[in-house]
Short mmCIF file of C-alpha atoms and ligand atoms in Angstrom, two decimals:
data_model
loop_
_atom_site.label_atom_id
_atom_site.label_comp_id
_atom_site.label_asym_id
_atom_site.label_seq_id
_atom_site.Cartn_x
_atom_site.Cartn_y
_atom_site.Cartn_z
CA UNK A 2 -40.05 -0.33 -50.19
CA UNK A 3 -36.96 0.95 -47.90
CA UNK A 4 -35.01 0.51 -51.92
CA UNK A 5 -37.55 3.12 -53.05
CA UNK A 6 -37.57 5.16 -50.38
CA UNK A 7 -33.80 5.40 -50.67
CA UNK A 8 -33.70 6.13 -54.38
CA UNK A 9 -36.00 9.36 -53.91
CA UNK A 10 -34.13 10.59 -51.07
CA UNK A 11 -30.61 10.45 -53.25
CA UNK A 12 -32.66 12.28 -55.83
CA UNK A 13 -34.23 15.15 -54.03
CA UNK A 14 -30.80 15.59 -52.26
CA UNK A 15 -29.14 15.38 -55.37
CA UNK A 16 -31.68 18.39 -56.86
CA UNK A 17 -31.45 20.09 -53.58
CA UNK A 18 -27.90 20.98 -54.42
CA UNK A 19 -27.35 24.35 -55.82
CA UNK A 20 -25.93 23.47 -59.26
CA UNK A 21 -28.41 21.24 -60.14
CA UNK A 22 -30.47 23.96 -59.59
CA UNK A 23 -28.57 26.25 -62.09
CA UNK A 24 -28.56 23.64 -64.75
CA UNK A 25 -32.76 23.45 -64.46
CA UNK A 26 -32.96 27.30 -64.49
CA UNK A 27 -30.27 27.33 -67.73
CA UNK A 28 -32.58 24.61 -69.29
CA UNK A 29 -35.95 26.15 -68.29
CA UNK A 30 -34.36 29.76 -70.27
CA UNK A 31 -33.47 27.70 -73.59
CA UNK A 32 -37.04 26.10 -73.72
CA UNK A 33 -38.31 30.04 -72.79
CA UNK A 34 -36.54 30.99 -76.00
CA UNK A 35 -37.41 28.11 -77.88
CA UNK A 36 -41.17 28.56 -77.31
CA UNK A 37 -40.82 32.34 -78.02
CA UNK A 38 -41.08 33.92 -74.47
CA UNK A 39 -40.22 37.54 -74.68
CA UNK A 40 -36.32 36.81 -74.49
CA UNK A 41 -36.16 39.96 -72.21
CA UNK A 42 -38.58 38.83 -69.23
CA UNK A 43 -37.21 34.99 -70.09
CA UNK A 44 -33.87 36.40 -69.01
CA UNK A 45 -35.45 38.43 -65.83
CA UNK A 46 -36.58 35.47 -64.93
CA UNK A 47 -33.24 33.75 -65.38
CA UNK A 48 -31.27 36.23 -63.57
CA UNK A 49 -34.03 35.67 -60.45
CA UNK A 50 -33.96 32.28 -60.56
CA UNK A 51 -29.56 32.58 -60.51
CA UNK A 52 -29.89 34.55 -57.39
CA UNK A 53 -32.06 31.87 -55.49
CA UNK A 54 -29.77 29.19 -56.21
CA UNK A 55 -26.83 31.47 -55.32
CA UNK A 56 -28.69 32.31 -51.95
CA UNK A 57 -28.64 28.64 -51.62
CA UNK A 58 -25.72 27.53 -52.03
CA UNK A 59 -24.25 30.00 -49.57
CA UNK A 60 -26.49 29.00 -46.88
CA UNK A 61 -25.72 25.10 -47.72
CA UNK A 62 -23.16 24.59 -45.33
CA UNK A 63 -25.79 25.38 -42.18
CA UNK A 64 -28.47 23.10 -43.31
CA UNK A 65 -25.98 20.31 -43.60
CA UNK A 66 -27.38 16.42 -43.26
CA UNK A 67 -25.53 14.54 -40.41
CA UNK A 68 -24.39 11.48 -42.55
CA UNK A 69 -22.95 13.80 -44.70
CA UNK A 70 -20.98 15.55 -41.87
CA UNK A 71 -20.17 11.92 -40.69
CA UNK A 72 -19.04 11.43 -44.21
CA UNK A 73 -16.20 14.42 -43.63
CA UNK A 74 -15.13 13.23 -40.38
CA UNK A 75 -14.30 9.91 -41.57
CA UNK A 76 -12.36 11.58 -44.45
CA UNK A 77 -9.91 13.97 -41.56
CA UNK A 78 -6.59 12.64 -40.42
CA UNK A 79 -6.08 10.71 -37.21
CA UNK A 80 -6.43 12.49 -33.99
CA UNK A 81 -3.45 12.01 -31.80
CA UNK A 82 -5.79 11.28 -28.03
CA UNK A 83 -2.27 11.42 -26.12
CA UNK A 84 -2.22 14.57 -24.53
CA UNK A 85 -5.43 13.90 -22.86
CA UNK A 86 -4.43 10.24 -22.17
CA UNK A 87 -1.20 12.44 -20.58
CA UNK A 88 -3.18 14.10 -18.33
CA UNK A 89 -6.03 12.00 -17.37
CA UNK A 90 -2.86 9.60 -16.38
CA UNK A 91 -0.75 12.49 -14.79
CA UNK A 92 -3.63 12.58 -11.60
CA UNK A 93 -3.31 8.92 -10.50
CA UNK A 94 -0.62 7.74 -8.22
CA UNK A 95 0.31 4.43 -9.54
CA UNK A 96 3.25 4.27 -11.90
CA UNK A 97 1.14 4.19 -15.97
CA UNK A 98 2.78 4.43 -19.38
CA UNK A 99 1.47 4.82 -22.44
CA UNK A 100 2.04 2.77 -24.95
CA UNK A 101 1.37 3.16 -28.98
CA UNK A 102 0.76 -0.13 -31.45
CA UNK A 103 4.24 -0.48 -32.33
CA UNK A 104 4.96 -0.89 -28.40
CA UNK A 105 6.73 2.85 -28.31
CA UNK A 106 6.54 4.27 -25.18
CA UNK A 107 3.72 7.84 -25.94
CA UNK A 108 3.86 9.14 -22.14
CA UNK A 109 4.56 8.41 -18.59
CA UNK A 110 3.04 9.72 -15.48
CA UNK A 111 4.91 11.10 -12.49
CA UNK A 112 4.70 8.17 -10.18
CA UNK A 113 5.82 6.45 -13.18
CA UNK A 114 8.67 8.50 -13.21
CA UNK A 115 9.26 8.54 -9.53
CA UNK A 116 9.23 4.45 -9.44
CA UNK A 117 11.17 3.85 -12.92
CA UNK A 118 12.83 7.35 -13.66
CA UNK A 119 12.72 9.77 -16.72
CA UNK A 120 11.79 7.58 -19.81
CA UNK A 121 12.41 9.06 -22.15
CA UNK A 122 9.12 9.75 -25.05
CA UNK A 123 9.16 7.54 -28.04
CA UNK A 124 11.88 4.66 -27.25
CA UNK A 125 10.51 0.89 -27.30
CA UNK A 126 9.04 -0.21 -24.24
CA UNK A 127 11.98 -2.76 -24.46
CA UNK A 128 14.42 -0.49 -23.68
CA UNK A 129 13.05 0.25 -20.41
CA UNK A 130 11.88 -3.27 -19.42
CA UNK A 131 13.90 -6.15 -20.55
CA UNK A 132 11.60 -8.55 -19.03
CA UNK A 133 10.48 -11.18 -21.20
CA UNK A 134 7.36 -11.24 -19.63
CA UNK A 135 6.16 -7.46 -19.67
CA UNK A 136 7.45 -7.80 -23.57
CA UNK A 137 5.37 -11.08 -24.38
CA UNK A 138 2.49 -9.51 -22.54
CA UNK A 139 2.71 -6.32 -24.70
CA UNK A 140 2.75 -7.87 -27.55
CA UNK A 141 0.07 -9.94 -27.13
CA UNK A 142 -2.26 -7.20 -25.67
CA UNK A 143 -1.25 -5.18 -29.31
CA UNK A 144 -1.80 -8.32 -31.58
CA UNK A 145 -5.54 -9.32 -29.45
CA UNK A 146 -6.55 -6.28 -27.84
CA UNK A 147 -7.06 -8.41 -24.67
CA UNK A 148 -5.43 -6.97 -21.38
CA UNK A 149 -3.06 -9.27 -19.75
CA UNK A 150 -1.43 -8.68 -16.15
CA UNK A 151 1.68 -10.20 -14.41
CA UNK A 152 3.48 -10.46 -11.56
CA UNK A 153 7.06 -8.40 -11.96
CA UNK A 154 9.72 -7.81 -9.21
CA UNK A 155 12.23 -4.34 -9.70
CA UNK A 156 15.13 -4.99 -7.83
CA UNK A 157 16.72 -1.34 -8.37
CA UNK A 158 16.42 0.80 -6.76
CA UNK A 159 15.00 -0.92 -4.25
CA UNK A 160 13.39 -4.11 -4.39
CA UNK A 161 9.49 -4.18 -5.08
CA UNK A 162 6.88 -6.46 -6.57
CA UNK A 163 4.11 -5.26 -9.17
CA UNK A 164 1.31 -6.78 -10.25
CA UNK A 165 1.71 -5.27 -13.94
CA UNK A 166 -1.15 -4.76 -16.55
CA UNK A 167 -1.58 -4.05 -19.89
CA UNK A 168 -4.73 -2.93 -21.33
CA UNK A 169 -6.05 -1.16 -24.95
CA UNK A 170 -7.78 2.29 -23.97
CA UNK A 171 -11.20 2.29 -25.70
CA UNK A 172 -11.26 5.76 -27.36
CA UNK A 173 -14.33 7.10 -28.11
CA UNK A 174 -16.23 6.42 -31.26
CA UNK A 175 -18.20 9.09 -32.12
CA UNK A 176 -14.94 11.10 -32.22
CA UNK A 177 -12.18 11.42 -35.15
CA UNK A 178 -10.59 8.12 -35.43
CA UNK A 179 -7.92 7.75 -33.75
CA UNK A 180 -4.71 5.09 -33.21
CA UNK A 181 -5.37 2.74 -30.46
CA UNK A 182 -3.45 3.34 -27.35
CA UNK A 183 -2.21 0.89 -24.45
CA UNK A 184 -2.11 1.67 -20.82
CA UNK A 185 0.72 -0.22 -18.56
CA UNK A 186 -0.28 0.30 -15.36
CA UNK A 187 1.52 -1.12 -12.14
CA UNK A 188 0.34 -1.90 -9.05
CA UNK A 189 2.76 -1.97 -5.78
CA UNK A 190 2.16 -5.56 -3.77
CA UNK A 191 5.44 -5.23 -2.10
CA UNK A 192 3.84 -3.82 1.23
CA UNK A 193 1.07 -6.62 1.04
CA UNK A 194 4.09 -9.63 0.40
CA UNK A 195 6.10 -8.38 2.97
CA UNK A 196 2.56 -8.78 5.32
CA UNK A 197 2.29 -12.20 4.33
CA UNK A 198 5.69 -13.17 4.81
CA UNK A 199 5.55 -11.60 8.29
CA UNK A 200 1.92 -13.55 8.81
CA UNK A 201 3.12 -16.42 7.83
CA UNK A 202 6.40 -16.38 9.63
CA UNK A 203 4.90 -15.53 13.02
CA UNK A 204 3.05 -18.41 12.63
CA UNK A 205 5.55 -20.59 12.08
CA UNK A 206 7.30 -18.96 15.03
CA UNK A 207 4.56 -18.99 17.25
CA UNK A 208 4.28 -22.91 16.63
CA UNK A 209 7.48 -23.64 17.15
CA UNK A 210 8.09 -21.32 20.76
CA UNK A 211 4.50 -23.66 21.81
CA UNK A 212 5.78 -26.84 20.50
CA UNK A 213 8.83 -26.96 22.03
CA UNK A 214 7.49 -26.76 25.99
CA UNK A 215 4.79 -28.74 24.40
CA UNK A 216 7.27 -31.31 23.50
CA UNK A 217 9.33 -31.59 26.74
CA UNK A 218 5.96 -31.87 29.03
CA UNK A 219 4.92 -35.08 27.04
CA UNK A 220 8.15 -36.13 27.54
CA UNK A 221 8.52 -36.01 30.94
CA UNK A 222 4.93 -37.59 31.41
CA UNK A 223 6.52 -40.53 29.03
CA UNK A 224 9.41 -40.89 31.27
CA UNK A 225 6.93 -40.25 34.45
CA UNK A 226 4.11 -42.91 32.81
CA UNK A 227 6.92 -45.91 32.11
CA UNK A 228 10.69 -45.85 33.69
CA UNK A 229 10.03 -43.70 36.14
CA UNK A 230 7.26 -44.89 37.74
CA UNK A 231 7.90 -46.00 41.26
CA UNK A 232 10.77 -42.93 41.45
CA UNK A 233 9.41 -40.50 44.14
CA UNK A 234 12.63 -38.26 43.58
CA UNK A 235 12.21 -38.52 40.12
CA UNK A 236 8.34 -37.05 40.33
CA UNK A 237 9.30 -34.27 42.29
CA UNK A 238 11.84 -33.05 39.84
CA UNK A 239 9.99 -33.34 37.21
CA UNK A 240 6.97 -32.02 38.04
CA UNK A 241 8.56 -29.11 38.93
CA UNK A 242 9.98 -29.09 34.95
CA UNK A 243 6.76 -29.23 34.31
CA UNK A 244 5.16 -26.91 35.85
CA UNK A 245 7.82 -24.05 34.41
CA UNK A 246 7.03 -25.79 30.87
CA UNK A 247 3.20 -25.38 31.12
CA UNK A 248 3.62 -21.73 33.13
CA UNK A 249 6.15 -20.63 29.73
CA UNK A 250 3.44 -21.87 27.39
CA UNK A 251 0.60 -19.70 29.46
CA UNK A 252 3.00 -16.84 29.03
CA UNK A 253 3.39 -17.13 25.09
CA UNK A 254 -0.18 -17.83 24.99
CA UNK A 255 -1.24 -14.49 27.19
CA UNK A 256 1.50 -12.51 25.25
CA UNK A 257 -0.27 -13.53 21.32
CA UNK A 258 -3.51 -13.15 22.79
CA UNK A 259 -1.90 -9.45 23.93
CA UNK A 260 -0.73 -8.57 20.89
CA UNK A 261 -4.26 -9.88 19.09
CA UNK A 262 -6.21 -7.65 21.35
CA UNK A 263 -3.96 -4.44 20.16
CA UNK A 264 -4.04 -5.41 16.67
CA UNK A 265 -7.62 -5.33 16.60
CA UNK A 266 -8.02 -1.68 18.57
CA UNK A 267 -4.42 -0.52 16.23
CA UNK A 268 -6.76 2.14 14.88
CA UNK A 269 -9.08 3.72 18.28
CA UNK A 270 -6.71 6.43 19.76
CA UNK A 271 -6.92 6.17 24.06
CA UNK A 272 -8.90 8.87 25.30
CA UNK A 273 -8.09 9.21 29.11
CA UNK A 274 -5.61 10.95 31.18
CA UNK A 275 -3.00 8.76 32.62
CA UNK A 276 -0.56 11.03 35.64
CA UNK A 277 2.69 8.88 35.02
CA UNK A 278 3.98 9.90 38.47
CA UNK A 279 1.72 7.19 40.43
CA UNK A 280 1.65 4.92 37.67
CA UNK A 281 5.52 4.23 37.75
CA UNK A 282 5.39 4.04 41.44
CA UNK A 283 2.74 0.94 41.25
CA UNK A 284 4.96 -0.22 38.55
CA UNK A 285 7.65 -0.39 40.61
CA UNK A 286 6.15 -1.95 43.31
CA UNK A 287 4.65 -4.78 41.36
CA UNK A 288 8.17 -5.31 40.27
CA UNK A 289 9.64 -5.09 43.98
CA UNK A 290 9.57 -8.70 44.16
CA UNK A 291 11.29 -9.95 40.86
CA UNK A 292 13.69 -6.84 41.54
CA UNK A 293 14.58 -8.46 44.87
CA UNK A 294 15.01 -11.61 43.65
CA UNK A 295 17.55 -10.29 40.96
CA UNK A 296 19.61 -8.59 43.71
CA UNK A 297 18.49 -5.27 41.57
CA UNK A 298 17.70 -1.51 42.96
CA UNK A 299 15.07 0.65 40.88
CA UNK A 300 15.09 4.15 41.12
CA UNK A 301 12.43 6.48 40.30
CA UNK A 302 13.87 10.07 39.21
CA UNK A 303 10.45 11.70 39.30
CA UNK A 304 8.86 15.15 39.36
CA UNK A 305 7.15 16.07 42.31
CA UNK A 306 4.37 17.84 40.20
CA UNK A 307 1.30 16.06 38.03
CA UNK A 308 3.09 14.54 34.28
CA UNK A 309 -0.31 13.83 32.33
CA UNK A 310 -0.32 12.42 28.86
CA UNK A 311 -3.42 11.00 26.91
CA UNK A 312 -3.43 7.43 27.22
CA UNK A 313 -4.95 4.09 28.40
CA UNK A 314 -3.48 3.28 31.96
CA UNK A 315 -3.45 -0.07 31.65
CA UNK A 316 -1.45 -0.55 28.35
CA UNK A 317 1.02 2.24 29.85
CA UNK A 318 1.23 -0.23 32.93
CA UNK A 319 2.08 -2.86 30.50
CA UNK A 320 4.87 -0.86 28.75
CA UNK A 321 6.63 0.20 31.83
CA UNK A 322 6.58 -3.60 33.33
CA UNK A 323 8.16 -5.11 30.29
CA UNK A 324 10.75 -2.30 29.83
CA UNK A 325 11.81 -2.43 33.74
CA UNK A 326 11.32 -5.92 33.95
CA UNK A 327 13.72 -6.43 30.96
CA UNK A 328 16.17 -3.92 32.35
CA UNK A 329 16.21 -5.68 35.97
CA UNK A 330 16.27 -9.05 33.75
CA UNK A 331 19.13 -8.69 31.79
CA UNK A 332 20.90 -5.34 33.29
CA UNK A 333 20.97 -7.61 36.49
CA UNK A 334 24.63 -7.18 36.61
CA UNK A 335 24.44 -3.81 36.93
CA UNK A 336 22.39 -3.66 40.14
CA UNK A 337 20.45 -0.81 39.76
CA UNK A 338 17.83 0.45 37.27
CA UNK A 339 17.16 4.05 36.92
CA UNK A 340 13.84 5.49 35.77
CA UNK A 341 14.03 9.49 34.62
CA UNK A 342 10.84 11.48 33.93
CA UNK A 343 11.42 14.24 32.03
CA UNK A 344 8.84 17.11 31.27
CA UNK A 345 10.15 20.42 29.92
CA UNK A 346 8.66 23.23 28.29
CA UNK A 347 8.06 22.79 24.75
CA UNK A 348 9.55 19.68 24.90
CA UNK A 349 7.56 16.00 24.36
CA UNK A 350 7.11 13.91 27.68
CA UNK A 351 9.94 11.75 28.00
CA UNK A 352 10.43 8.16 30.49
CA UNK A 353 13.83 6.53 30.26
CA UNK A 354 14.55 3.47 31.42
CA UNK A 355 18.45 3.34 32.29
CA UNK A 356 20.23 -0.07 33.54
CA UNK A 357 23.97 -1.05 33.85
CA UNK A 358 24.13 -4.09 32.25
CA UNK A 359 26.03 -5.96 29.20
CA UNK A 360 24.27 -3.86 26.87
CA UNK A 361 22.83 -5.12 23.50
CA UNK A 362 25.37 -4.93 20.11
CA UNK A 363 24.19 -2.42 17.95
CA UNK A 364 23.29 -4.95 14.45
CA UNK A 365 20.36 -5.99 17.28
CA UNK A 366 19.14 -2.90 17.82
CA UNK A 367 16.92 -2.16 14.86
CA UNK A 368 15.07 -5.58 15.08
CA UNK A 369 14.55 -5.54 18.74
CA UNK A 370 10.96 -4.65 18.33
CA UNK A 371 10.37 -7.67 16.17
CA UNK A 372 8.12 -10.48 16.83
CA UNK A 373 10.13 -13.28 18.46
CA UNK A 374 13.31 -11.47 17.96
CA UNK A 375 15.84 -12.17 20.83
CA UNK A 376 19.36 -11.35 20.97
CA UNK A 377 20.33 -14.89 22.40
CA UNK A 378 17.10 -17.13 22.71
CA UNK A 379 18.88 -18.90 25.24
CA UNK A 380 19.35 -15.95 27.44
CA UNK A 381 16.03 -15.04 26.87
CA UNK A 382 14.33 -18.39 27.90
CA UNK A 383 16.45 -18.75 30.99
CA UNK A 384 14.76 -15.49 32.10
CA UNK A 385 11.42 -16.44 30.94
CA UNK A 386 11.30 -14.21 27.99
CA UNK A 387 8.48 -15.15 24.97
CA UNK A 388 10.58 -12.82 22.68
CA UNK A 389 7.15 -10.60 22.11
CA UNK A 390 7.40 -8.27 25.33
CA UNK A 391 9.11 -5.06 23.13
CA UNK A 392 6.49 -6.07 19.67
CA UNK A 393 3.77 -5.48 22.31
CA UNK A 394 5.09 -2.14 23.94
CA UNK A 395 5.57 -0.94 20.31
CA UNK A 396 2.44 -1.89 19.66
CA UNK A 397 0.82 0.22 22.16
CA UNK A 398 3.13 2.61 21.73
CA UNK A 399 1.93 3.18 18.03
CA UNK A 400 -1.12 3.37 19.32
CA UNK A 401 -0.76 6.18 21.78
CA UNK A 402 1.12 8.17 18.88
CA UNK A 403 4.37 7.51 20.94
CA UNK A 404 8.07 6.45 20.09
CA UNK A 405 10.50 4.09 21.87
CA UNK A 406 13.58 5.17 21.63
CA UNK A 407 16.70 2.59 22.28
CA UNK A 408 20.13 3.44 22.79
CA UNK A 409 22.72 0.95 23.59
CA UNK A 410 26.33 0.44 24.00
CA UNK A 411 28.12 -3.04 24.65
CA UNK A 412 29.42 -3.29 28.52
CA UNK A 413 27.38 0.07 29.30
CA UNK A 414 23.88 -1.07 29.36
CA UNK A 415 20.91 0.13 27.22
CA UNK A 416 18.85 2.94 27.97
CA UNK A 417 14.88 2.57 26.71
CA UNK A 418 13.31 6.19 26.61
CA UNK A 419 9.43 6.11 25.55
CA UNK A 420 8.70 9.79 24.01
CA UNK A 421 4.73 10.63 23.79
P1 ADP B 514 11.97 -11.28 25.87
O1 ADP B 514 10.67 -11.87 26.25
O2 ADP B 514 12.92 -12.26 25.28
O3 ADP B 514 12.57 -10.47 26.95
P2 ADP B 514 11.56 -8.78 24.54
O4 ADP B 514 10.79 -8.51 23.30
O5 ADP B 514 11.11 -8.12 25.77
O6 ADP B 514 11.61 -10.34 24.65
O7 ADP B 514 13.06 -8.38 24.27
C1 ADP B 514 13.69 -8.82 23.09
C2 ADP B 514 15.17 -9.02 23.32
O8 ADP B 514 15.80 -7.76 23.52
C3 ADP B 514 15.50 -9.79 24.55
O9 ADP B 514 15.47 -11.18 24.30
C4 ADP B 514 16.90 -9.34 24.87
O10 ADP B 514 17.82 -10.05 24.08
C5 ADP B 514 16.92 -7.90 24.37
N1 ADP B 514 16.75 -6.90 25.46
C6 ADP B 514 15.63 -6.28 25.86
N2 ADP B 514 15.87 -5.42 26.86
C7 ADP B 514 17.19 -5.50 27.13
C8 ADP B 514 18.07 -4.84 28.05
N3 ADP B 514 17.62 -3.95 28.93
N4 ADP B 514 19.37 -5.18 27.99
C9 ADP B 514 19.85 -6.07 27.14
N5 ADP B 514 19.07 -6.72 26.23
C10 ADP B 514 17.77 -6.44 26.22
#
């Protein structure tokens, strides 16, 4: 039936076109003059008939049948879909190439540019990236059409780590035909490796600053529990080790559960008005006592007027203990501490905290704000530092869209200056 069908439908379009037409009107003239027509009105007829299949066949090309236009399109040359690949690409910001079958390189975006430089159109994708991998994964991708991805690291011109893909672009069918492209597309990890590393070292760090108190109290209760049993002087020294051992661990834990508790708000700017004039006279009156004890001297250099900034009082409190605390700690030689406020027109709100002590090399200064970073971990046990006090004042800093500022020369002291 659908045979049938099919057969009458390639005849009536093959007598729907215009020179079959001719040839029936030619025939249908000889048989008129054959069976004696008038040959005059045979050929008025003729001449009619010629103009309607004329008239036809210039209006042909509008009444066109789609698998016959189909038919054409198939029959054009390739359309080249890399300028619009080009600029689709050109909009996203994470470094794409183009590639063609034969692994040339068709088009880069800018970020591709910006993380690889200027490739230039047309080379093999080999000349660019001599990675085995990338190259294996290309290849495959051209030979399958399956996307494949990586892991890549780009040591120039600085080092990174990409999770690279390759993928064919499907092109559009209903459009000319055109040569398959691949898309190389690169995604930047580096930022999220360097988090884990961090993660993971803090944690190791962390274990390590508990373990170690944790370590020397189960010794002592050892020692306490067999040998030194029946020693009353023994006991007394001892528990007094102990005591410092389980007050250091309370300190390291209050200090991660500190830094926990600012990680978690990182993102909610403080809302209230903090005056820093009264706040850095409780501050130093908390301190009074440790200052004493240190044979130290702080001195406020205040304003006598109002020095608001937006902030949350109690984290400020918390900045401005640790700074003076560390100044009186380790600037003890120097005797004094001096605390400026400055607030000038035009100028941000500045607190610097000044002390006349060894100083801190300048190699240390960069990491200072690290986690667990201490210039001499002995130094900073003996004066009960965790090594997290300055990773929670930049932490709060950060958060009050604030900068600490460190300046530092050996044998002259260090000078901390927070700038909201
Ligand atoms: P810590 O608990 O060890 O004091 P911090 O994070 O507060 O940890 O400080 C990190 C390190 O910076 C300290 O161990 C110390 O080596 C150094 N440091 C901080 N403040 C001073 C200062 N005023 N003078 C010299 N060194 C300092």
């Amino acid at each position: 039936m659908n045979d049938h069908s099919s057969i009458w439908r390639i005849l009536a379009d093959r007598l729907r076109s215009p020179w079959a037409f001719l040839l029936m009107a030619c025939a249908a003239l000889v048989a008129a003059v054959l069976s004696e027509i008038d040959p005059l009105v045979a050929s008025v007829l003729w001449a009619l008939t010629l103009i309607v299949a004329l008239v036809r066949a210039g209006g042909r090309s509008h009444n066109e049948t789609v698998p016959e236009r189909l038919e054409r399109t198939a029959e054009q040359p390739a359309r080249d879909a890399t300028p619009l690949a080009r600029s689709l690409i050109a909009a996203l910001d994470q470094p794409i190439l183009i590639l063609r079958a034969d692994g040339n390189i068709a088009a880069q975006n800018p970020a591709a540019e910006k993380a690889f430089g200027m490739i230039a159109a047309n080379l093999h994708i080999s000349t660019r990236f001599r990675s085995p991998g990338i190259l294996d994964m290309v290849r495959e991708t051209i030979a399958t059409g399956e996307p494949n991805q990586i892991e890549h690291s780009e040591r120039l011109p600085s080092e990174r780590v990409y999770v690279v893909r390759v993928a064919q672009a499907e092109l559009p069918a209903d459009e000319a035909p055109q040569p398959p492209l691949y898309l190389l597309s690169f995604r930047d990890i580096s930022e999220l490796r360097r988090l884990e590393r961090m993660r993971s070292d803090f944690v190791a760090n962390a274990s390590h600053e508990l373990r170690t108190p944790l370590a020397s109290l189960r010794g002592f209760l050892e020692t306490l529990m067999g040998p030194a049993k029946n020693d009353a002087k023994a006991h007394e020294r001892f528990f007094g080790i102990m005591l410092e051992q389980a007050n250091r661990m309370s300190r390291l834990v209050d200090d991660l559960l500190s830094l926990s508790r600012l990680e978690l708000k990182a993102h909610i700017a403080p809302d209230e008005t903090v005056d820093l004039v009264p706040m850095l006279g409780h501050v130093r009156d908390s301190l009074a006592p440790l200052a004493s004890d240190l044979g130290v001297e702080i001195r406020l250099y205040m304003l006598q007027s109002k020095v608001e900034v937006t902030g949350d009082r109690d984290e400020l409190v918390q900045v401005f203990e640790n700074l003076i605390e560390n100044a009186c700690k380790y600037g003890q030689d120097g005797e004094t501490v001096d605390v400026y406020v400055r607030n000038e027109d035009g100028q941000p709100v500045e607190v610097s905290i000044v002390d006349h002590g060894p100083g801190i090399p300048a190699e240390h200064l960069p990491r200072l704000t690290e986690r667990f970073y201490r210039v001499s971990v002995t130094d900073s046990r003996s004066k009960k530092g965790t090594g997290l006090g300055l990773a929670i004042v930049k932490h709060i800093l950060t958060r009050h869209r604030a900068r600490l500022v460190v300046k530092s020369e050996e044998g002259k002291g260090a000078e901390f200056t927070v700038r909201f």
